[in-house]
mmCIF file with all atom_site columns, C-alpha atoms in Angstrom:
data_model
loop_
_atom_site.group_PDB
_atom_site.id
_atom_site.type_symbol
_atom_site.label_atom_id
_atom_site.label_alt_id
_atom_site.label_comp_id
_atom_site.label_asym_id
_atom_site.label_entity_id
_atom_site.label_seq_id
_atom_site.pdbx_PDB_ins_code
_atom_site.Cartn_x
_atom_site.Cartn_y
_atom_site.Cartn_z
_atom_site.occupancy
_atom_site.B_iso_or_equiv
_atom_site.pdbx_formal_charge
_atom_site.auth_seq_id
_atom_site.auth_comp_id
_atom_site.auth_asym_id
_atom_site.auth_atom_id
_atom_site.pdbx_PDB_model_num
ATOM 1   C CA . UNK A 1 1   ? -73.681 -8.610  -18.686 1.00 83.00 ? 1106 UNK A CA 1
ATOM 2   C CA . UNK A 1 2   ? -71.209 -11.469 -19.014 1.00 87.00 ? 1107 UNK A CA 1
ATOM 3   C CA . UNK A 1 3   ? -72.433 -15.093 -19.187 1.00 91.00 ? 1108 UNK A CA 1
ATOM 4   C CA . UNK A 1 4   ? -71.069 -17.575 -16.621 1.00 89.00 ? 1109 UNK A CA 1
ATOM 5   C CA . UNK A 1 5   ? -71.718 -21.321 -16.904 1.00 90.00 ? 1110 UNK A CA 1
ATOM 6   C CA . UNK A 1 6   ? -70.381 -22.600 -13.569 1.00 88.00 ? 1111 UNK A CA 1
ATOM 7   C CA . UNK A 1 7   ? -69.747 -21.419 -10.028 1.00 87.00 ? 1112 UNK A CA 1
ATOM 8   C CA . UNK A 1 8   ? -66.014 -22.162 -10.118 1.00 87.00 ? 1113 UNK A CA 1
ATOM 9   C CA . UNK A 1 9   ? -65.501 -19.795 -13.055 1.00 87.00 ? 1114 UNK A CA 1
ATOM 10  C CA . UNK A 1 10  ? -67.609 -17.146 -11.303 1.00 88.00 ? 1115 UNK A CA 1
ATOM 11  C CA . UNK A 1 11  ? -65.673 -17.412 -8.029  1.00 86.00 ? 1116 UNK A CA 1
ATOM 12  C CA . UNK A 1 12  ? -62.319 -17.357 -9.830  1.00 86.00 ? 1117 UNK A CA 1
ATOM 13  C CA . UNK A 1 13  ? -63.304 -14.113 -11.555 1.00 86.00 ? 1118 UNK A CA 1
ATOM 14  C CA . UNK A 1 14  ? -64.731 -12.682 -8.319  1.00 86.00 ? 1119 UNK A CA 1
ATOM 15  C CA . UNK A 1 15  ? -61.492 -13.343 -6.411  1.00 81.00 ? 1120 UNK A CA 1
ATOM 16  C CA . UNK A 1 16  ? -59.360 -11.949 -9.226  1.00 81.00 ? 1121 UNK A CA 1
ATOM 17  C CA . UNK A 1 17  ? -61.385 -8.711  -9.210  1.00 81.00 ? 1122 UNK A CA 1
ATOM 18  C CA . UNK A 1 18  ? -61.851 -8.429  -5.432  1.00 80.00 ? 1123 UNK A CA 1
ATOM 19  C CA . UNK A 1 19  ? -65.572 -9.273  -5.136  1.00 83.00 ? 1124 UNK A CA 1
ATOM 20  C CA . UNK A 1 20  ? -67.409 -11.758 -2.908  1.00 82.00 ? 1125 UNK A CA 1
ATOM 21  C CA . UNK A 1 21  ? -70.909 -12.860 -1.933  1.00 82.00 ? 1126 UNK A CA 1
ATOM 22  C CA . UNK A 1 22  ? -72.863 -10.977 0.713   1.00 79.00 ? 1127 UNK A CA 1
ATOM 23  C CA . UNK A 1 23  ? -74.499 -14.131 2.132   1.00 78.00 ? 1128 UNK A CA 1
ATOM 24  C CA . UNK A 1 24  ? -72.304 -16.942 0.790   1.00 78.00 ? 1129 UNK A CA 1
ATOM 25  C CA . UNK A 1 25  ? -74.468 -19.936 1.672   1.00 82.00 ? 1130 UNK A CA 1
ATOM 26  C CA . UNK A 1 26  ? -77.744 -18.487 0.370   1.00 86.00 ? 1131 UNK A CA 1
ATOM 27  C CA . UNK A 1 27  ? -76.243 -16.848 -2.722  1.00 86.00 ? 1132 UNK A CA 1
ATOM 28  C CA . UNK A 1 28  ? -74.293 -19.960 -3.757  1.00 86.00 ? 1133 UNK A CA 1
ATOM 29  C CA . UNK A 1 29  ? -77.430 -22.109 -3.395  1.00 88.00 ? 1134 UNK A CA 1
ATOM 30  C CA . UNK A 1 30  ? -79.463 -19.716 -5.575  1.00 89.00 ? 1135 UNK A CA 1
ATOM 31  C CA . UNK A 1 31  ? -76.725 -19.487 -8.216  1.00 89.00 ? 1136 UNK A CA 1
ATOM 32  C CA . UNK A 1 32  ? -76.162 -23.277 -8.317  1.00 88.00 ? 1137 UNK A CA 1
ATOM 33  C CA . UNK A 1 33  ? -79.911 -23.890 -8.670  1.00 89.00 ? 1138 UNK A CA 1
ATOM 34  C CA . UNK A 1 34  ? -80.204 -21.352 -11.499 1.00 90.00 ? 1139 UNK A CA 1
ATOM 35  C CA . UNK A 1 35  ? -77.190 -22.757 -13.375 1.00 88.00 ? 1140 UNK A CA 1
ATOM 36  C CA . UNK A 1 36  ? -78.621 -26.274 -12.991 1.00 89.00 ? 1141 UNK A CA 1
ATOM 37  C CA . UNK A 1 37  ? -82.022 -25.141 -14.311 1.00 90.00 ? 1142 UNK A CA 1
ATOM 38  C CA . UNK A 1 38  ? -81.010 -22.662 -17.029 1.00 90.00 ? 1143 UNK A CA 1
ATOM 39  C CA . UNK A 1 39  ? -77.367 -23.534 -17.760 1.00 90.00 ? 1144 UNK A CA 1
ATOM 40  C CA . UNK A 1 40  ? -76.060 -19.971 -17.427 1.00 91.00 ? 1145 UNK A CA 1
ATOM 41  C CA . UNK A 1 41  ? -76.197 -16.829 -15.288 1.00 92.00 ? 1146 UNK A CA 1
ATOM 42  C CA . UNK A 1 42  ? -75.173 -13.291 -16.155 1.00 92.00 ? 1147 UNK A CA 1
ATOM 43  C CA . UNK A 1 43  ? -72.833 -11.060 -14.150 1.00 91.00 ? 1148 UNK A CA 1
ATOM 44  C CA . UNK A 1 44  ? -72.115 -7.372  -14.624 1.00 89.00 ? 1149 UNK A CA 1
ATOM 45  C CA . UNK A 1 45  ? -68.562 -6.545  -15.795 1.00 86.00 ? 1150 UNK A CA 1
ATOM 46  C CA . UNK A 1 46  ? -66.237 -6.774  -12.787 1.00 83.00 ? 1151 UNK A CA 1
ATOM 47  C CA . UNK A 1 47  ? -63.461 -4.571  -14.150 1.00 80.00 ? 1152 UNK A CA 1
ATOM 48  C CA . UNK A 1 48  ? -65.463 -1.370  -13.585 1.00 79.00 ? 1153 UNK A CA 1
ATOM 49  C CA . UNK A 1 49  ? -64.557 -1.080  -9.896  1.00 74.00 ? 1154 UNK A CA 1
ATOM 50  C CA . UNK A 1 50  ? -68.194 -0.639  -8.796  1.00 81.00 ? 1155 UNK A CA 1
ATOM 51  C CA . UNK A 1 51  ? -68.894 -1.383  -5.126  1.00 81.00 ? 1156 UNK A CA 1
ATOM 52  C CA . UNK A 1 52  ? -71.957 -3.589  -5.863  1.00 84.00 ? 1157 UNK A CA 1
ATOM 53  C CA . UNK A 1 53  ? -72.628 -5.841  -8.870  1.00 87.00 ? 1158 UNK A CA 1
ATOM 54  C CA . UNK A 1 54  ? -75.722 -7.862  -9.794  1.00 89.00 ? 1159 UNK A CA 1
ATOM 55  C CA . UNK A 1 55  ? -75.975 -11.498 -10.812 1.00 91.00 ? 1160 UNK A CA 1
ATOM 56  C CA . UNK A 1 56  ? -79.052 -12.201 -12.941 1.00 91.00 ? 1161 UNK A CA 1
ATOM 57  C CA . UNK A 1 57  ? -80.864 -14.895 -14.949 1.00 90.00 ? 1162 UNK A CA 1
ATOM 58  C CA . UNK A 1 58  ? -81.128 -15.041 -18.756 1.00 86.00 ? 1163 UNK A CA 1
ATOM 59  C CA . UNK A 1 59  ? -84.310 -12.971 -18.551 1.00 87.00 ? 1164 UNK A CA 1
ATOM 60  C CA . UNK A 1 60  ? -82.618 -10.316 -16.407 1.00 87.00 ? 1165 UNK A CA 1
ATOM 61  C CA . UNK A 1 61  ? -84.232 -11.284 -13.089 1.00 90.00 ? 1166 UNK A CA 1
ATOM 62  C CA . UNK A 1 62  ? -81.765 -10.396 -10.286 1.00 90.00 ? 1167 UNK A CA 1
ATOM 63  C CA . UNK A 1 63  ? -80.608 -13.395 -8.230  1.00 89.00 ? 1168 UNK A CA 1
ATOM 64  C CA . UNK A 1 64  ? -78.233 -11.714 -5.793  1.00 87.00 ? 1169 UNK A CA 1
ATOM 65  C CA . UNK A 1 65  ? -75.588 -9.018  -5.478  1.00 86.00 ? 1170 UNK A CA 1
ATOM 66  C CA . UNK A 1 66  ? -71.880 -9.239  -4.846  1.00 87.00 ? 1171 UNK A CA 1
ATOM 67  C CA . UNK A 1 67  ? -69.771 -6.623  -3.081  1.00 82.00 ? 1172 UNK A CA 1
ATOM 68  C CA . UNK A 1 68  ? -66.269 -5.314  -3.593  1.00 78.00 ? 1173 UNK A CA 1
ATOM 69  C CA . UNK A 1 69  ? -64.057 -6.576  -0.760  1.00 71.00 ? 1174 UNK A CA 1
ATOM 70  C CA . UNK A 1 70  ? -62.978 -3.745  1.478   1.00 63.00 ? 1175 UNK A CA 1
ATOM 71  C CA . UNK A 1 71  ? -65.537 -1.319  0.052   1.00 58.00 ? 1176 UNK A CA 1
ATOM 72  C CA . UNK A 1 72  ? -67.445 0.838   2.464   1.00 54.00 ? 1177 UNK A CA 1
ATOM 73  C CA . UNK A 1 73  ? -67.122 0.725   6.219   1.00 59.00 ? 1178 UNK A CA 1
ATOM 74  C CA . UNK A 1 74  ? -65.544 -2.118  8.140   1.00 68.00 ? 1179 UNK A CA 1
ATOM 75  C CA . UNK A 1 75  ? -68.191 -3.776  10.265  1.00 77.00 ? 1180 UNK A CA 1
ATOM 76  C CA . UNK A 1 76  ? -67.421 -4.234  13.959  1.00 88.00 ? 1181 UNK A CA 1
ATOM 77  C CA . UNK A 1 77  ? -69.612 -6.107  16.405  1.00 90.00 ? 1182 UNK A CA 1
ATOM 78  C CA . UNK A 1 78  ? -69.264 -6.076  20.182  1.00 93.00 ? 1183 UNK A CA 1
ATOM 79  C CA . UNK A 1 79  ? -70.685 -8.864  22.331  1.00 93.00 ? 1184 UNK A CA 1
ATOM 80  C CA . UNK A 1 80  ? -71.226 -8.384  26.068  1.00 93.00 ? 1185 UNK A CA 1
ATOM 81  C CA . UNK A 1 81  ? -71.936 -11.212 28.524  1.00 94.00 ? 1186 UNK A CA 1
ATOM 82  C CA . UNK A 1 82  ? -73.806 -10.648 31.830  1.00 93.00 ? 1187 UNK A CA 1
ATOM 83  C CA . UNK A 1 83  ? -70.589 -11.576 33.673  1.00 91.00 ? 1188 UNK A CA 1
ATOM 84  C CA . UNK A 1 84  ? -68.835 -8.573  32.105  1.00 91.00 ? 1189 UNK A CA 1
ATOM 85  C CA . UNK A 1 85  ? -66.798 -10.461 29.506  1.00 93.00 ? 1190 UNK A CA 1
ATOM 86  C CA . UNK A 1 86  ? -66.750 -8.969  26.039  1.00 95.00 ? 1191 UNK A CA 1
ATOM 87  C CA . UNK A 1 87  ? -65.944 -9.969  22.470  1.00 95.00 ? 1192 UNK A CA 1
ATOM 88  C CA . UNK A 1 88  ? -65.012 -7.814  19.490  1.00 94.00 ? 1193 UNK A CA 1
ATOM 89  C CA . UNK A 1 89  ? -65.624 -9.185  15.986  1.00 93.00 ? 1194 UNK A CA 1
ATOM 90  C CA . UNK A 1 90  ? -64.376 -7.304  12.928  1.00 91.00 ? 1195 UNK A CA 1
ATOM 91  C CA . UNK A 1 91  ? -65.187 -8.086  9.306   1.00 86.00 ? 1196 UNK A CA 1
ATOM 92  C CA . UNK A 1 92  ? -62.212 -7.824  6.954   1.00 79.00 ? 1197 UNK A CA 1
ATOM 93  C CA . UNK A 1 93  ? -62.904 -8.949  3.422   1.00 70.00 ? 1198 UNK A CA 1
ATOM 94  C CA . UNK A 1 94  ? -64.341 -12.456 3.532   1.00 73.00 ? 1199 UNK A CA 1
ATOM 95  C CA . UNK A 1 95  ? -63.213 -13.215 7.094   1.00 84.00 ? 1200 UNK A CA 1
ATOM 96  C CA . UNK A 1 96  ? -64.395 -12.363 10.575  1.00 89.00 ? 1201 UNK A CA 1
ATOM 97  C CA . UNK A 1 97  ? -61.649 -11.746 13.129  1.00 92.00 ? 1202 UNK A CA 1
ATOM 98  C CA . UNK A 1 98  ? -62.560 -11.988 16.796  1.00 94.00 ? 1203 UNK A CA 1
ATOM 99  C CA . UNK A 1 99  ? -60.787 -11.043 19.996  1.00 95.00 ? 1204 UNK A CA 1
ATOM 100 C CA . UNK A 1 100 ? -61.622 -12.060 23.555  1.00 93.00 ? 1205 UNK A CA 1
ATOM 101 C CA . UNK A 1 101 ? -59.882 -11.585 26.893  1.00 90.00 ? 1206 UNK A CA 1
ATOM 102 C CA . UNK A 1 102 ? -58.348 -15.073 26.542  1.00 92.00 ? 1207 UNK A CA 1
ATOM 103 C CA . UNK A 1 103 ? -57.562 -15.320 22.844  1.00 91.00 ? 1208 UNK A CA 1
ATOM 104 C CA . UNK A 1 104 ? -58.318 -14.412 19.264  1.00 93.00 ? 1209 UNK A CA 1
ATOM 105 C CA . UNK A 1 105 ? -59.007 -16.082 15.946  1.00 94.00 ? 1210 UNK A CA 1
ATOM 106 C CA . UNK A 1 106 ? -60.764 -15.881 12.610  1.00 92.00 ? 1211 UNK A CA 1
ATOM 107 C CA . UNK A 1 107 ? -63.653 -17.627 10.897  1.00 92.00 ? 1212 UNK A CA 1
ATOM 108 C CA . UNK A 1 108 ? -65.343 -17.553 7.499   1.00 87.00 ? 1213 UNK A CA 1
ATOM 109 C CA . UNK A 1 109 ? -68.826 -16.636 8.740   1.00 87.00 ? 1214 UNK A CA 1
ATOM 110 C CA . UNK A 1 110 ? -70.186 -14.348 11.422  1.00 87.00 ? 1215 UNK A CA 1
ATOM 111 C CA . UNK A 1 111 ? -72.044 -17.153 13.198  1.00 89.00 ? 1216 UNK A CA 1
ATOM 112 C CA . UNK A 1 112 ? -68.893 -19.301 13.400  1.00 92.00 ? 1217 UNK A CA 1
ATOM 113 C CA . UNK A 1 113 ? -66.922 -16.313 14.701  1.00 93.00 ? 1218 UNK A CA 1
ATOM 114 C CA . UNK A 1 114 ? -69.527 -15.671 17.408  1.00 93.00 ? 1219 UNK A CA 1
ATOM 115 C CA . UNK A 1 115 ? -69.548 -19.347 18.430  1.00 93.00 ? 1220 UNK A CA 1
ATOM 116 C CA . UNK A 1 116 ? -65.751 -19.650 18.535  1.00 94.00 ? 1221 UNK A CA 1
ATOM 117 C CA . UNK A 1 117 ? -65.370 -16.385 20.431  1.00 94.00 ? 1222 UNK A CA 1
ATOM 118 C CA . UNK A 1 118 ? -68.006 -17.363 23.013  1.00 94.00 ? 1223 UNK A CA 1
ATOM 119 C CA . UNK A 1 119 ? -66.301 -20.741 23.438  1.00 93.00 ? 1224 UNK A CA 1
ATOM 120 C CA . UNK A 1 120 ? -62.896 -19.078 24.018  1.00 93.00 ? 1225 UNK A CA 1
ATOM 121 C CA . UNK A 1 121 ? -64.203 -16.414 26.404  1.00 94.00 ? 1226 UNK A CA 1
ATOM 122 C CA . UNK A 1 122 ? -64.121 -18.626 29.491  1.00 93.00 ? 1227 UNK A CA 1
ATOM 123 C CA . UNK A 1 123 ? -61.565 -21.076 30.890  1.00 93.00 ? 1228 UNK A CA 1
ATOM 124 C CA . UNK A 1 124 ? -62.514 -24.710 31.530  1.00 93.00 ? 1229 UNK A CA 1
ATOM 125 C CA . UNK A 1 125 ? -62.661 -24.046 35.285  1.00 93.00 ? 1230 UNK A CA 1
ATOM 126 C CA . UNK A 1 126 ? -65.019 -21.103 34.740  1.00 92.00 ? 1231 UNK A CA 1
ATOM 127 C CA . UNK A 1 127 ? -67.215 -23.242 32.487  1.00 91.00 ? 1232 UNK A CA 1
ATOM 128 C CA . UNK A 1 128 ? -67.415 -25.986 35.132  1.00 93.00 ? 1233 UNK A CA 1
ATOM 129 C CA . UNK A 1 129 ? -68.625 -23.369 37.641  1.00 92.00 ? 1234 UNK A CA 1
ATOM 130 C CA . UNK A 1 130 ? -71.285 -22.224 35.151  1.00 91.00 ? 1235 UNK A CA 1
ATOM 131 C CA . UNK A 1 131 ? -69.894 -18.735 34.580  1.00 90.00 ? 1236 UNK A CA 1
ATOM 132 C CA . UNK A 1 132 ? -70.451 -19.048 30.815  1.00 89.00 ? 1237 UNK A CA 1
ATOM 133 C CA . UNK A 1 133 ? -74.225 -19.401 31.226  1.00 90.00 ? 1238 UNK A CA 1
ATOM 134 C CA . UNK A 1 134 ? -76.098 -16.296 30.123  1.00 90.00 ? 1239 UNK A CA 1
ATOM 135 C CA . UNK A 1 135 ? -77.320 -14.487 27.040  1.00 92.00 ? 1240 UNK A CA 1
ATOM 136 C CA . UNK A 1 136 ? -74.810 -12.438 25.046  1.00 93.00 ? 1241 UNK A CA 1
ATOM 137 C CA . UNK A 1 137 ? -75.951 -8.980  23.920  1.00 92.00 ? 1242 UNK A CA 1
ATOM 138 C CA . UNK A 1 138 ? -74.648 -8.028  20.454  1.00 91.00 ? 1243 UNK A CA 1
ATOM 139 C CA . UNK A 1 139 ? -74.269 -4.505  19.118  1.00 89.00 ? 1244 UNK A CA 1
ATOM 140 C CA . UNK A 1 140 ? -72.941 -3.292  15.746  1.00 83.00 ? 1245 UNK A CA 1
ATOM 141 C CA . UNK A 1 141 ? -70.514 -0.392  16.228  1.00 78.00 ? 1246 UNK A CA 1
#
């Protein structure tokens, strides 16, 4: 286990070795709190090429795990609206790419990708008529 004293050094090493957080917001908050309290965290060696690595406290208590970018399956999510419109969101590395009938884009988080895709799925005229009202059904493919 390698000691790390700040998040910037950790993220620099993670990017260089192709790793990233699983849940960025939660994991960063936990890591920042632990570094503030204890002054250091410990990370498994990143040059091994393992798919998953642990980040732990001085006492060895696991805080979170990081994942090799591009390891495993690529996650795809399909959203279907009651009107028949659909959205496809694909995770690639640390980004979520979405495609709708009217456009496409990318976001850093899944929730932002869903919001942006839903917003782009209908024209302004369709929104004024209320066609965008309805609950989206999401399915992981």
